[in-house]
Short mmCIF file of N, CA and C in Angstrom, two decimals:
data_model
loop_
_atom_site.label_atom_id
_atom_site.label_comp_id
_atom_site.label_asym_id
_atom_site.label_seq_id
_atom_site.Cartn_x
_atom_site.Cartn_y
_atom_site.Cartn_z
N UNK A 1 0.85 -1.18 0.00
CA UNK A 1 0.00 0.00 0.00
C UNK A 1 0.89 1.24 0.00
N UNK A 2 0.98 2.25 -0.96
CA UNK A 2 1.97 3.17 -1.09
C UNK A 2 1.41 4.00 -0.16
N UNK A 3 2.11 5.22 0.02
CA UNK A 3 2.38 6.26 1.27
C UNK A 3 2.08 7.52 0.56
N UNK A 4 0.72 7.82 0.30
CA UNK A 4 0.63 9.32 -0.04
C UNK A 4 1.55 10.68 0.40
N UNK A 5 2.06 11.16 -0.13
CA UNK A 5 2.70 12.31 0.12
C UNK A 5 2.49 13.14 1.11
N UNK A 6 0.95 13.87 0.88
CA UNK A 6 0.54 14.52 2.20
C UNK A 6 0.35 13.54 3.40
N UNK A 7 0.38 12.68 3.32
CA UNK A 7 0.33 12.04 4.47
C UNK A 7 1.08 11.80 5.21
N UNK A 8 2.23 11.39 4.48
CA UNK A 8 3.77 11.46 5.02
C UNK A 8 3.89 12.69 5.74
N UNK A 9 3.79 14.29 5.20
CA UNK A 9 4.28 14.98 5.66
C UNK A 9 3.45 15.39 6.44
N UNK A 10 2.17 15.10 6.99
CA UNK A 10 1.38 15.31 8.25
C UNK A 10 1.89 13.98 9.14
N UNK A 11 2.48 12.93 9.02
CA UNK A 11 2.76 12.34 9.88
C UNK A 11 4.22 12.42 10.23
N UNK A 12 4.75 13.19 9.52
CA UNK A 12 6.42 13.94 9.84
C UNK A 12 6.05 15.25 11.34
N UNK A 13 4.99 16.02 10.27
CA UNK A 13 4.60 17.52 11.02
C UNK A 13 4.22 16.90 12.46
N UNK A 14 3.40 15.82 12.46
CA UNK A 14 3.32 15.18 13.89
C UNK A 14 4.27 14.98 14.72
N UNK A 15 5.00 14.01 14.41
CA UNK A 15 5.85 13.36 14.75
C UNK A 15 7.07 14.32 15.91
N UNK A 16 7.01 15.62 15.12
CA UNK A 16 8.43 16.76 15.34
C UNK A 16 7.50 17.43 15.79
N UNK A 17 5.71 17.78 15.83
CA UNK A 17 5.62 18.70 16.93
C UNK A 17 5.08 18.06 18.13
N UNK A 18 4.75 16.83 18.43
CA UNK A 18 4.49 15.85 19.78
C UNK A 18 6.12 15.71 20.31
N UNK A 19 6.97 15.52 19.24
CA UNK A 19 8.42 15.00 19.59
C UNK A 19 8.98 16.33 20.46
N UNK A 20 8.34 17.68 20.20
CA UNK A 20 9.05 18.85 20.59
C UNK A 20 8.53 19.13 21.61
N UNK A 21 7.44 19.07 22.00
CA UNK A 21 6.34 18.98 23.13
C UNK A 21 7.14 18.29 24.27
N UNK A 22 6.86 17.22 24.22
CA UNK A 22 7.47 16.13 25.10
C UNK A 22 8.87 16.32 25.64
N UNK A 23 9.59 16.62 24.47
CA UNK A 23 11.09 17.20 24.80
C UNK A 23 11.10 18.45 25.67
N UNK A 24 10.41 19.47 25.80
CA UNK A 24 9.94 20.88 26.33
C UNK A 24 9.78 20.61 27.37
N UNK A 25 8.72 19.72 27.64
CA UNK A 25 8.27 19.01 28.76
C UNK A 25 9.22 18.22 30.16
N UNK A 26 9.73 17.80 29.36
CA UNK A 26 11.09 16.82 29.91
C UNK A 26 12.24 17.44 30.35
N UNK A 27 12.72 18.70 29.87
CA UNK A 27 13.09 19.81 30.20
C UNK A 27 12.73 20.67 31.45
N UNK A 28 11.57 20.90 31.26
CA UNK A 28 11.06 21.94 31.84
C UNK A 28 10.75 21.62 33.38
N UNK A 29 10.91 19.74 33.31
CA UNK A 29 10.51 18.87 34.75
C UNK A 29 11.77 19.08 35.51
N UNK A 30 12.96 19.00 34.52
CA UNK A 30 14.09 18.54 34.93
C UNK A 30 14.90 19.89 35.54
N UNK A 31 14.18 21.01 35.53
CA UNK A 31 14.47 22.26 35.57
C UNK A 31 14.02 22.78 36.62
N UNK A 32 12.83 22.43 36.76
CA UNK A 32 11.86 23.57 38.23
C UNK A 32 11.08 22.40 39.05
N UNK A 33 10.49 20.84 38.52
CA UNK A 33 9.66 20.53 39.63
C UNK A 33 10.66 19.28 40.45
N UNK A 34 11.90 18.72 39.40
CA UNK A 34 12.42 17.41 39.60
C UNK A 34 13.85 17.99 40.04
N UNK A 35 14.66 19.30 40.24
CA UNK A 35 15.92 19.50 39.48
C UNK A 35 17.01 18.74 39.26
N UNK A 36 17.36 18.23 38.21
CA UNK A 36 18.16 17.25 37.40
C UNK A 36 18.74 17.62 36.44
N UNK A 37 19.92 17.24 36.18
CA UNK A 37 20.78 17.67 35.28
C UNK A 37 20.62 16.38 34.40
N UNK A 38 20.48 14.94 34.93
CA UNK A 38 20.03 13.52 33.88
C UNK A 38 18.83 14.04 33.14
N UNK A 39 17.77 14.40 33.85
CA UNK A 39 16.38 14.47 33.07
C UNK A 39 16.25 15.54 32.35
N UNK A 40 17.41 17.04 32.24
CA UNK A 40 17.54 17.83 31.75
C UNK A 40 17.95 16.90 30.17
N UNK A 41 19.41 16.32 30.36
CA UNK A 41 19.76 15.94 29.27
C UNK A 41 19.23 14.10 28.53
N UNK A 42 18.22 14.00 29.01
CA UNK A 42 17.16 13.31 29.15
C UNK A 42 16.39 14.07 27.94
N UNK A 43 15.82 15.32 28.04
CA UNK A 43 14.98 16.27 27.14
C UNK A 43 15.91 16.23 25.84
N UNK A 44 17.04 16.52 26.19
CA UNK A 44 18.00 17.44 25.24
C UNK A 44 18.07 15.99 24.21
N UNK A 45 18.06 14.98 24.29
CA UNK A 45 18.68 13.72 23.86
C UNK A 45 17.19 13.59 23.02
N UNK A 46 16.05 13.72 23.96
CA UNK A 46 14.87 13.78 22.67
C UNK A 46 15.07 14.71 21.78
N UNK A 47 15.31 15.87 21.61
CA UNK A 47 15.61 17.14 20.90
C UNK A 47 16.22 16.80 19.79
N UNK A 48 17.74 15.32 20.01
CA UNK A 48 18.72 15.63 19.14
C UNK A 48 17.83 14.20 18.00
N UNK A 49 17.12 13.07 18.95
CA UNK A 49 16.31 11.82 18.56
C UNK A 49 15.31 12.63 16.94
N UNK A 50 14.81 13.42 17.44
CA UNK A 50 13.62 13.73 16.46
C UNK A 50 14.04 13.84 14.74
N UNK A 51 15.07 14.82 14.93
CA UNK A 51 15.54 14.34 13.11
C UNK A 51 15.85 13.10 12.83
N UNK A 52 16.56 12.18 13.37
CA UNK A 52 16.57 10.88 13.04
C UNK A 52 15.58 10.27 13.05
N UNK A 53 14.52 10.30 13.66
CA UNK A 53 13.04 9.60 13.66
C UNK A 53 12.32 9.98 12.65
N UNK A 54 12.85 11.51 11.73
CA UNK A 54 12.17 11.66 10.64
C UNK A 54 12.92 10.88 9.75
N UNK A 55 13.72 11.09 9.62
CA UNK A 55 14.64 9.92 8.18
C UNK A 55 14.17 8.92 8.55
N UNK A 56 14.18 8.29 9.69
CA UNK A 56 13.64 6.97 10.04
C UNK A 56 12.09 6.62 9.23
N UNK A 57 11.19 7.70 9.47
CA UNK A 57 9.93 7.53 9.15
C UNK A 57 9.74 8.05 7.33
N UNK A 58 10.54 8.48 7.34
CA UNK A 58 11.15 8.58 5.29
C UNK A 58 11.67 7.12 4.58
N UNK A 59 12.45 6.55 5.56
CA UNK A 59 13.17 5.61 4.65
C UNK A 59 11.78 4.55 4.95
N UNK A 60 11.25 4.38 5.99
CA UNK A 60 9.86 3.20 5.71
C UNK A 60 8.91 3.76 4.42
N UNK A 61 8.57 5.17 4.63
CA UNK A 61 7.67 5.35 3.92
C UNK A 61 8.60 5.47 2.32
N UNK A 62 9.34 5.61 2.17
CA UNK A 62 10.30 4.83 1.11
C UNK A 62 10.40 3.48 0.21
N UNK A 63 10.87 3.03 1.20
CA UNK A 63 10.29 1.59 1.33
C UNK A 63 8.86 1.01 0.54
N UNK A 64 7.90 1.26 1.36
CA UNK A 64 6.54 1.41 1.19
C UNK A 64 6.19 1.18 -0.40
N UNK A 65 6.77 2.98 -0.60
CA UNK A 65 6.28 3.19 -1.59
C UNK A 65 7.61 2.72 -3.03
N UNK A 66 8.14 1.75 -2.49
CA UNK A 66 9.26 0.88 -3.52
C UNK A 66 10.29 2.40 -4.36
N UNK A 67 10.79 3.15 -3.56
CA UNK A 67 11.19 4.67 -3.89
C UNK A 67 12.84 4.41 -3.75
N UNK A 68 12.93 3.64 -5.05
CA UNK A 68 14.74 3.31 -5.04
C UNK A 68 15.23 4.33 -4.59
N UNK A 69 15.50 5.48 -5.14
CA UNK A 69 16.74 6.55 -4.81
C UNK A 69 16.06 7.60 -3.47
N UNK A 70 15.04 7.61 -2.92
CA UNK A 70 14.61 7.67 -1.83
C UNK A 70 15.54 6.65 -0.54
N UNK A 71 14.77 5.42 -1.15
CA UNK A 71 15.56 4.67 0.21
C UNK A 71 17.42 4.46 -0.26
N UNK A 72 17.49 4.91 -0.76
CA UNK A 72 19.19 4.80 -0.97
C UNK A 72 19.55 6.00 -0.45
N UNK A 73 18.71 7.14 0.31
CA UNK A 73 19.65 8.47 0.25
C UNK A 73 18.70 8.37 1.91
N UNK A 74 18.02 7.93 2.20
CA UNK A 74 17.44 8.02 3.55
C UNK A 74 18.30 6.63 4.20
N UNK A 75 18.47 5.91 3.20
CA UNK A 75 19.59 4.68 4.15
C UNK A 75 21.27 4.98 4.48
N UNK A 76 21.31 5.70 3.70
CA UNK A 76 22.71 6.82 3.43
C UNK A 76 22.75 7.61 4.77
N UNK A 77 22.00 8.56 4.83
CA UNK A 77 21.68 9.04 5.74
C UNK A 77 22.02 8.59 7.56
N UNK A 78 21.11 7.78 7.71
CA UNK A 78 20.64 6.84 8.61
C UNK A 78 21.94 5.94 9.18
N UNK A 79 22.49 5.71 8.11
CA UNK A 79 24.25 5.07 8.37
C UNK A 79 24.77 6.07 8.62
N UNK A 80 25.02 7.02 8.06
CA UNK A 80 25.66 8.39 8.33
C UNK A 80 26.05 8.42 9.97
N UNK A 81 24.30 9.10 10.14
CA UNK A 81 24.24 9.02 11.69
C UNK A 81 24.80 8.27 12.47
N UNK A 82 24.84 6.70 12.28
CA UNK A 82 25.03 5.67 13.25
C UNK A 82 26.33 5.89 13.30
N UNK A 83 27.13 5.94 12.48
CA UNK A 83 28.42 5.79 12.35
C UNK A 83 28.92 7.15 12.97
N UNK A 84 28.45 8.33 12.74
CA UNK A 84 28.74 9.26 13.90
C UNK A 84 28.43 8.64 15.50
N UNK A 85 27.65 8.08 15.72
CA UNK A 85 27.36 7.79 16.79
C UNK A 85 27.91 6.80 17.71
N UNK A 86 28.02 6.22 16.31
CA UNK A 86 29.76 4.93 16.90
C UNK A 86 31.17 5.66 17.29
N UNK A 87 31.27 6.28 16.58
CA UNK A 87 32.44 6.89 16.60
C UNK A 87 32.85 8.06 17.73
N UNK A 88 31.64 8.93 18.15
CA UNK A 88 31.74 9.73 19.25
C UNK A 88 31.51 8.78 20.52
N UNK A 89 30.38 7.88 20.41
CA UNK A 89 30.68 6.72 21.73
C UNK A 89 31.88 6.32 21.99
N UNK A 90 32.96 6.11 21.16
CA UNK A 90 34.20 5.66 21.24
C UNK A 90 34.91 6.85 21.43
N UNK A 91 34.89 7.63 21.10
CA UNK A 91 36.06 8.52 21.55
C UNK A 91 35.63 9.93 22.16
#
């Protein structure tokens, strides 16, 4: 079943303004009712999560919709990241 376009990008627009919410939120606990410097960067770690959860939710709906050079540049991507993420874990 392919992935209409507008749909994708109302379930992106979701995604990054619940994702920003929550992050605000998580913040804002970790700040005045909880004070924490973990649950501060607890928020901050959702903040940095949300663009990757959109490529994430690109390369399925990619996928989906059988979108060769889509999922070759959202899987590109997606490695990108990890491999930054390997690499700063390590050093």
């Amino acid at each position: 079943m392919p992935v209409r376009a507008d749909a994708l990008h109302r379930a992106i627009a979701w995604l990054l303004e619940v994702g920003t919410w929550i992050a605000s939120i998580v913040i804002a606990v970790g700040l005045w009712w909880l004070p924490s410097a973990t649950v501060v960067r607890a928020g901050i770690g959702l903040f940095v999560a949300l663009p990757v959860l959109r490529v994430g939710v690109m390369f399925v709906a990619f996928v989906r919709r059988r979108d060769a050079w889509g999922i070759l540049i959202a899987g590109l991507v997606l490695t990108i990241i990890a491999l930054g993420a390997a690499v700063g874990a390590l050093g």
